[in-house]
Short mmCIF file of C-alpha atoms in Angstrom, two decimals:
data_model
loop_
_atom_site.label_atom_id
_atom_site.label_comp_id
_atom_site.label_asym_id
_atom_site.label_seq_id
_atom_site.Cartn_x
_atom_site.Cartn_y
_atom_site.Cartn_z
CA MET A 1 28.87 -46.21 -11.10
CA LYS A 2 28.88 -42.71 -9.65
CA PHE A 3 25.74 -41.14 -8.20
CA SER A 4 25.10 -37.44 -8.58
CA THR A 5 24.20 -35.45 -5.52
CA VAL A 6 20.65 -34.21 -5.14
CA LEU A 7 20.17 -30.44 -4.87
CA HIS A 8 17.01 -28.66 -3.75
CA THR A 9 16.03 -25.21 -2.57
CA GLY A 10 13.48 -24.53 0.11
CA THR A 11 12.39 -22.39 3.02
CA ILE A 12 13.30 -23.05 6.64
CA VAL A 13 10.21 -23.42 8.83
CA ALA A 14 11.81 -24.53 12.10
CA ILE A 15 15.22 -24.90 13.71
CA LYS A 16 16.10 -27.36 16.47
CA GLN A 17 19.67 -27.60 17.75
CA LYS A 18 21.88 -28.12 14.67
CA THR A 19 19.11 -29.15 12.30
CA ALA A 20 16.58 -27.22 10.24
CA LYS A 21 13.20 -28.35 8.93
CA VAL A 22 13.02 -27.23 5.30
CA VAL A 23 9.93 -27.13 3.09
CA LEU A 24 11.19 -27.74 -0.43
CA ASP A 25 10.13 -25.65 -3.38
CA ARG A 26 7.82 -27.26 -5.91
CA ILE A 27 9.43 -30.41 -7.31
CA PRO A 28 8.39 -31.88 -10.67
CA GLN A 29 6.76 -35.28 -10.13
CA SER A 30 9.04 -36.80 -12.78
CA GLU A 31 12.14 -36.05 -10.66
CA CYS A 32 10.80 -37.92 -7.63
CA VAL A 33 9.90 -41.08 -9.55
CA ALA A 34 13.54 -41.81 -10.34
CA CYS A 35 14.90 -40.76 -6.94
CA ALA A 36 15.90 -43.50 -4.50
CA MET A 37 15.54 -41.02 -1.63
CA ALA A 38 11.90 -40.13 -2.36
CA THR A 39 10.62 -42.15 0.61
CA PHE A 40 12.84 -40.21 3.00
CA CYS A 41 11.73 -36.70 2.04
CA GLY A 42 8.18 -36.73 3.38
CA LYS A 43 6.77 -35.88 -0.05
CA ASP A 44 3.09 -35.03 0.03
CA ASN A 45 1.60 -34.13 -3.36
CA ASP A 46 3.33 -30.90 -4.43
CA THR A 47 5.48 -30.26 -1.37
CA ALA A 48 8.12 -32.10 0.60
CA THR A 49 9.59 -31.45 4.03
CA VAL A 50 13.08 -32.60 4.99
CA VAL A 51 15.37 -32.25 7.98
CA ALA A 52 18.80 -30.90 7.09
CA SER A 53 21.88 -30.48 9.24
CA VAL A 54 23.22 -26.93 9.55
CA PRO A 55 27.03 -26.69 9.38
CA ALA A 56 28.88 -24.76 12.06
CA GLY A 57 29.34 -21.12 11.16
CA LEU A 58 26.22 -20.85 8.97
CA ILE A 59 23.60 -18.73 10.72
CA VAL A 60 20.06 -19.49 9.61
CA SER A 61 16.62 -18.58 10.87
CA PRO A 62 13.03 -19.54 10.03
CA GLY A 63 11.79 -17.98 6.80
CA MET A 64 15.18 -18.03 5.09
CA LYS A 65 15.44 -19.57 1.64
CA VAL A 66 18.31 -22.07 1.54
CA ARG A 67 19.90 -24.59 -0.79
CA ILE A 68 20.29 -28.13 0.53
CA ILE A 69 22.33 -31.02 -0.81
CA SER A 70 22.26 -34.72 -0.08
CA GLU A 71 25.03 -35.98 2.18
CA ASN A 72 27.74 -38.16 0.65
CA GLY A 73 26.53 -41.69 0.01
CA THR A 74 22.91 -40.87 0.75
CA ARG A 75 21.55 -42.57 -2.36
CA SER A 76 23.61 -45.66 -1.60
CA LYS A 77 22.31 -45.72 1.97
CA ALA A 78 18.73 -45.33 0.74
CA ASN A 79 19.16 -48.20 -1.72
CA ILE A 80 20.67 -50.42 0.95
CA LEU A 81 17.95 -49.62 3.49
CA LEU A 82 15.06 -50.01 1.07
CA LEU A 83 16.29 -52.83 -1.15
CA ALA A 84 19.14 -54.86 0.31
CA VAL A 85 18.10 -55.09 3.96
CA PRO A 86 14.48 -56.19 3.31
CA THR A 87 15.66 -58.67 0.67
CA LEU A 88 18.16 -60.18 3.09
CA ALA A 89 15.44 -60.33 5.77
CA PHE A 90 13.15 -62.14 3.32
CA ILE A 91 15.83 -64.68 2.39
CA GLY A 92 16.90 -65.06 6.02
CA GLY A 93 13.32 -65.69 7.10
CA ILE A 94 12.92 -68.40 4.46
CA ILE A 95 16.19 -70.10 5.41
CA ALA A 96 15.39 -69.98 9.13
CA ALA A 97 11.94 -71.45 8.56
CA MET A 98 13.30 -74.20 6.31
CA LEU A 99 15.94 -75.09 8.92
CA CYS A 100 13.14 -75.43 11.47
CA GLY A 101 11.51 -78.01 9.24
CA THR A 102 8.50 -76.08 7.97
CA GLY A 103 7.05 -76.54 4.50
CA GLU A 104 7.73 -74.30 1.55
CA VAL A 105 4.55 -72.25 1.87
CA ARG A 106 5.17 -71.56 5.56
CA ALA A 107 8.79 -70.72 4.78
CA LEU A 108 7.66 -68.16 2.19
CA ALA A 109 5.20 -66.74 4.70
CA ALA A 110 7.97 -66.48 7.29
CA GLY A 111 10.19 -64.70 4.76
CA ALA A 112 7.41 -62.27 3.87
CA LEU A 113 6.77 -61.61 7.56
CA ALA A 114 10.48 -60.95 8.15
CA CYS A 115 10.50 -58.55 5.21
CA LEU A 116 7.43 -56.69 6.49
CA LEU A 117 8.94 -56.52 9.96
CA CYS A 118 12.06 -55.01 8.44
CA PHE A 119 10.02 -52.31 6.67
CA PHE A 120 8.12 -51.65 9.90
CA VAL A 121 11.39 -51.15 11.81
CA LEU A 122 12.64 -48.77 9.11
CA PHE A 123 9.35 -46.85 9.28
CA ILE A 124 9.31 -46.38 13.06
CA THR A 125 13.00 -45.39 13.21
CA LYS A 126 12.99 -42.91 10.30
CA ASP A 127 12.91 -39.85 12.57
CA ARG A 128 15.79 -41.07 14.74
CA ARG A 129 18.36 -41.27 11.97
CA ARG A 130 20.92 -38.60 11.21
CA PRO A 131 19.68 -36.07 8.63
CA LEU A 132 20.34 -37.11 5.05
CA TRP A 133 20.54 -33.50 3.91
CA ARG A 134 22.90 -30.58 4.61
CA VAL A 135 22.27 -26.83 4.22
CA THR A 136 24.95 -25.48 1.89
CA GLN A 137 24.06 -21.84 1.34
CA ILE A 138 21.55 -19.12 1.93
CA CYS A 139 19.72 -18.01 -1.23
CA ASP A 140 18.69 -14.42 -1.89
#
């Protein structure tokens, strides 16, 4: 199964080192529902703000309209981070609790707690990860 890359256009609002903060143009709500990366884009009602890496040699400044593309494997990474890792934490929490001799209800509670802890870790580390987007061109 091959995933298509995600393309968006937007306006640069800030630049920091080799990354640019881009406010995306209006995105139809129907597109975001099916997108595995929707939780990473900072979507808020009609707008979304993303951090995109700027390749060497491309000179950009705030106010420029640019086209961004998802990095290779971004959808796979999003699926792994949001589905596989929490599921494994849930199962691991249940197994660990059962090995400690707890009952089934407490084991399920331990699994749920491990899953929530996993989501909490993902939430607090979301700004420390490498940008999932890359600026590809400057639009006119």
